[in-house]
PDB file of C-alpha atoms in Angstrom:
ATOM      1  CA  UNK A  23       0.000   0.000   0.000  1.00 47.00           C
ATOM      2  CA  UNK A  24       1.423   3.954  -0.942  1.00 68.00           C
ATOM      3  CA  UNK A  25       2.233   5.925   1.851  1.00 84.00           C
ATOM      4  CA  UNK A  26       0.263   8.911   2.283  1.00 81.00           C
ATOM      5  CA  UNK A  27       2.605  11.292   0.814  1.00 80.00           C
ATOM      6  CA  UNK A  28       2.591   9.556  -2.598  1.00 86.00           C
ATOM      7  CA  UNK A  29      -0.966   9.531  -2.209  1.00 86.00           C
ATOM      8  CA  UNK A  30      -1.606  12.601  -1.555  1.00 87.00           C
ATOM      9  CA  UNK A  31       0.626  13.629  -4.736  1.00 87.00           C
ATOM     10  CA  UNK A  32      -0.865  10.903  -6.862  1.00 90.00           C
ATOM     11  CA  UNK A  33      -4.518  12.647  -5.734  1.00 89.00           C
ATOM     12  CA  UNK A  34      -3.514  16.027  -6.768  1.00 89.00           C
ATOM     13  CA  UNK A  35      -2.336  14.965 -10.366  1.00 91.00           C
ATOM     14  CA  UNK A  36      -5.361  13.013 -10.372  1.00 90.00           C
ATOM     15  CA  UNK A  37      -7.577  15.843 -10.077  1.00 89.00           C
ATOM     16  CA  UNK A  38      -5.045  18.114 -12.863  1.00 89.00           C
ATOM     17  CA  UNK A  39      -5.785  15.353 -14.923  1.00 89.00           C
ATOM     18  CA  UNK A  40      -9.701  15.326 -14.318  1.00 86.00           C
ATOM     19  CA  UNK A  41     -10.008  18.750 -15.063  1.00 85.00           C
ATOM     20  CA  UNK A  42      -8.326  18.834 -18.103  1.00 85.00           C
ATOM     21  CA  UNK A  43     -11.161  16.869 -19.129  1.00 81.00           C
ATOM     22  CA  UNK A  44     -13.764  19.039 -18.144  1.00 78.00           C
ATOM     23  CA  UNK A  45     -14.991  21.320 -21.179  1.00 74.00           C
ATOM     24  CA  UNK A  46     -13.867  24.683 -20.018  1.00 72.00           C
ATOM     25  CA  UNK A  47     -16.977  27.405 -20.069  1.00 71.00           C
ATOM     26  CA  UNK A  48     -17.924  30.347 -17.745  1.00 74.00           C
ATOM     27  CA  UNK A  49     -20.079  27.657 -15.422  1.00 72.00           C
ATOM     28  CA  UNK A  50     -17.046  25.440 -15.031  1.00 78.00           C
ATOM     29  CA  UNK A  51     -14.256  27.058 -14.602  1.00 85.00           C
ATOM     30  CA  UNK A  52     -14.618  28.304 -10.870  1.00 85.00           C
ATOM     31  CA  UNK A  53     -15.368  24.963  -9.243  1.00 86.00           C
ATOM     32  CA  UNK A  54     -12.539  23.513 -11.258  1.00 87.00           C
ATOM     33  CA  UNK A  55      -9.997  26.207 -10.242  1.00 89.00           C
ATOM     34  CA  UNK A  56     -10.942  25.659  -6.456  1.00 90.00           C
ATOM     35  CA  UNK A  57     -10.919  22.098  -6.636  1.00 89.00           C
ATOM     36  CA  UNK A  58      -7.442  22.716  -8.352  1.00 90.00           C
ATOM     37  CA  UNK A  59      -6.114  25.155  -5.615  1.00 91.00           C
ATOM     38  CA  UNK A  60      -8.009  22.466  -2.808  1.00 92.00           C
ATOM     39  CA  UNK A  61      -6.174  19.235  -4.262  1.00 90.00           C
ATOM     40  CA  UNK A  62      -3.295  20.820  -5.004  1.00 89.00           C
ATOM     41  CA  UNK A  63      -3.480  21.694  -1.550  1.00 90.00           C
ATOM     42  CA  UNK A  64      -3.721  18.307   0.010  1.00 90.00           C
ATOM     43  CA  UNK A  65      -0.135  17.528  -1.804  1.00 85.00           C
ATOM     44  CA  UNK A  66       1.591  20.631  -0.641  1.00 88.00           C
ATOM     45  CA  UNK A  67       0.643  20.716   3.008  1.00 88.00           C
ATOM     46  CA  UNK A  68       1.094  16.716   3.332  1.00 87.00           C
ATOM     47  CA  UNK A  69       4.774  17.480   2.808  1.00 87.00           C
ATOM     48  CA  UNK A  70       5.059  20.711   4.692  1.00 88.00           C
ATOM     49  CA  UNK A  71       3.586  18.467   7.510  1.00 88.00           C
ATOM     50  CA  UNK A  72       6.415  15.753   6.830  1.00 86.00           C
ATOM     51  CA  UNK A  73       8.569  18.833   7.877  1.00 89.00           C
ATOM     52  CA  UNK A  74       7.370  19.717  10.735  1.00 88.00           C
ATOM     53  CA  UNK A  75       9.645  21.239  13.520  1.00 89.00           C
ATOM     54  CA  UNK A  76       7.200  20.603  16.738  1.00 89.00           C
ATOM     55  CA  UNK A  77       4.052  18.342  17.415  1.00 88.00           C
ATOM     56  CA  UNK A  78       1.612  21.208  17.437  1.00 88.00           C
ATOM     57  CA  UNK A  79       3.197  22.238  13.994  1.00 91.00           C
ATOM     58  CA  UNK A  80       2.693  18.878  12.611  1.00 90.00           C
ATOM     59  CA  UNK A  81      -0.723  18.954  14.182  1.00 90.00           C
ATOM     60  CA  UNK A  82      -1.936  22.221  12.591  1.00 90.00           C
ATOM     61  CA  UNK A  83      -0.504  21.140   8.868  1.00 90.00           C
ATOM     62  CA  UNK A  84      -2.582  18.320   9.106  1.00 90.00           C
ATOM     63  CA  UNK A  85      -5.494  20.067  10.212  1.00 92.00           C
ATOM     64  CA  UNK A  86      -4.714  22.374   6.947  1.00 92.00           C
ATOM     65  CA  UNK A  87      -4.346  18.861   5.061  1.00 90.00           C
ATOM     66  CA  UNK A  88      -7.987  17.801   6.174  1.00 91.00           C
ATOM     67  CA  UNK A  89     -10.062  21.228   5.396  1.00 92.00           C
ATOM     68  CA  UNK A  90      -8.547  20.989   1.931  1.00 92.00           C
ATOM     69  CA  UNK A  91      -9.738  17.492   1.021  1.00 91.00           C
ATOM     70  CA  UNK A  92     -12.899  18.062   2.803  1.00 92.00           C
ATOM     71  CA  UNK A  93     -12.951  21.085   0.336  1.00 93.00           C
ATOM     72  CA  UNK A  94     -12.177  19.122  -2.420  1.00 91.00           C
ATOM     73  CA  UNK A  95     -14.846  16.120  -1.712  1.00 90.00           C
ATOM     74  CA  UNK A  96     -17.265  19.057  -1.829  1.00 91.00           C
ATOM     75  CA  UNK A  97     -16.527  20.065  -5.230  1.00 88.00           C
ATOM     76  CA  UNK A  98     -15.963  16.450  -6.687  1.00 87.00           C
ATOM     77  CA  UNK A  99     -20.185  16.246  -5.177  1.00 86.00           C
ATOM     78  CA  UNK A 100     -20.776  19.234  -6.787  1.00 85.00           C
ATOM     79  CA  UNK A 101     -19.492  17.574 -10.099  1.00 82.00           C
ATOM     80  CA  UNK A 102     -21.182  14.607  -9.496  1.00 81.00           C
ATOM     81  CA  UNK A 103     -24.090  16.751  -9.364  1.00 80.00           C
ATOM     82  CA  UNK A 104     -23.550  18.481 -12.746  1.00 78.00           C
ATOM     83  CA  UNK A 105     -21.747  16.345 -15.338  1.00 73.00           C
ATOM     84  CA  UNK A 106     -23.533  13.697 -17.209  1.00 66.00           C
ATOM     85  CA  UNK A 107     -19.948  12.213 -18.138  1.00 62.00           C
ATOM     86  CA  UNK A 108     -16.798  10.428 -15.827  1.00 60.00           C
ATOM     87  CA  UNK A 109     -19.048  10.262 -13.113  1.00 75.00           C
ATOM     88  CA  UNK A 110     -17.434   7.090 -12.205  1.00 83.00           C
ATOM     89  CA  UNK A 111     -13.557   8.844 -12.229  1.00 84.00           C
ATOM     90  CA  UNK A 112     -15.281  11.609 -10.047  1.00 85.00           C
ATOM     91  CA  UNK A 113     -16.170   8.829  -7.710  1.00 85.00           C
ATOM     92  CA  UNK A 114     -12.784   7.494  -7.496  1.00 88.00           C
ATOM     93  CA  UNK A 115     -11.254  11.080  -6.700  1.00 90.00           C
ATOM     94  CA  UNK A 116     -13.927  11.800  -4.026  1.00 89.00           C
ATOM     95  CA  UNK A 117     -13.355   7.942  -2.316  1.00 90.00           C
ATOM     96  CA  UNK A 118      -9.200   8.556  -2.314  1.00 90.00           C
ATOM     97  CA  UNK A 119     -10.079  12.261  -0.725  1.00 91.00           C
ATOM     98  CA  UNK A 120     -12.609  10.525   1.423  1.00 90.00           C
ATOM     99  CA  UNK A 121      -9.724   7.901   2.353  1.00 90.00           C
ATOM    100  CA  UNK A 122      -6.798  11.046   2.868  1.00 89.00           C
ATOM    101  CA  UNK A 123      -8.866  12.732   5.547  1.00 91.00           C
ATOM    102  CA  UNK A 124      -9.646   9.068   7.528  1.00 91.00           C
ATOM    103  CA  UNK A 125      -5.820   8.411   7.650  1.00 89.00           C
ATOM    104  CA  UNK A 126      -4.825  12.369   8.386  1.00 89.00           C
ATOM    105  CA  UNK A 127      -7.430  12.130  10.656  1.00 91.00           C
ATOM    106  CA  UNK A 128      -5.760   9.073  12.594  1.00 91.00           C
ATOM    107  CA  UNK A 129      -2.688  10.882  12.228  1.00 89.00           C
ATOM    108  CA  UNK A 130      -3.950  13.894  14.558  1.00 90.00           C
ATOM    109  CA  UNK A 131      -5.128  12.025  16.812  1.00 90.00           C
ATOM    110  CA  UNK A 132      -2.213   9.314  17.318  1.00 91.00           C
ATOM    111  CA  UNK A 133       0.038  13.174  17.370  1.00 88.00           C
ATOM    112  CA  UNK A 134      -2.109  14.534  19.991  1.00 89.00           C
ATOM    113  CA  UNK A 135      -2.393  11.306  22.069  1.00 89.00           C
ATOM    114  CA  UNK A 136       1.632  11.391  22.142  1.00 84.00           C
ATOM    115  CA  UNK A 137       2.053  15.000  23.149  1.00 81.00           C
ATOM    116  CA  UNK A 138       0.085  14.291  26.002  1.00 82.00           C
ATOM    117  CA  UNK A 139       2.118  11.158  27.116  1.00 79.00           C
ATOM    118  CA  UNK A 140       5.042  13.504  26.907  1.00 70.00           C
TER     119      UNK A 140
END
């Protein structure tokens, strides 16, 4: 199984590649640029978290990590919503974002359960 930070990458290409796909028009374009910025997001954030200097840092990059794939599951339902086409390829992209905010999820709270052993 990938480690999250290839996942996350692999889910922000994912969605660059999904959008590409998307005929580009007036309605479009503003949920595809933020689920863009949100996915690209997830990526980014995942690695700043990786470099973390403190516990609470790593904690609060996570929490970034999780609004931005919530963000992004809500437009992947909005698409889902409004395209007649890929519907199953949206699906995919909102069960990996789904899947990225269970495991950053864990992650927070195995971090916060360890700074208060400490």
């Amino acid at each position: 199984m990938k480690d999250i930070k290839s996942r996350t990458k692999e889910f922000a290409v994912n969605c660059w590649k999904f959008c590409s796909k998307i005929p580009h028009s007036r309605e479009y374009n503003a949920y595809v640029n933020q689920l863009l910025r949100s996915s690209s997001s997830v990526g980014a954030n995942y690695r700043a978290a990786q470099r973390a200097k403190s516990t609470a840092d790593f904690i609060n990059k996570l929490k970034i990590v999780e609004e931005e794939a919530d963000e992004s599951m809500y437009f992947l339902e909005l698409f889902i919503e409004i395209l007649d086409k890929d519907i199953q390829e949206v699906k995919l992209l909102h069960s990996e974002a789904n899947e990225i905010v269970s495991i950053v999820v864990a992650s927070i709270n195995t971090a916060k359960r360890n700074q208060q052993e400490r």
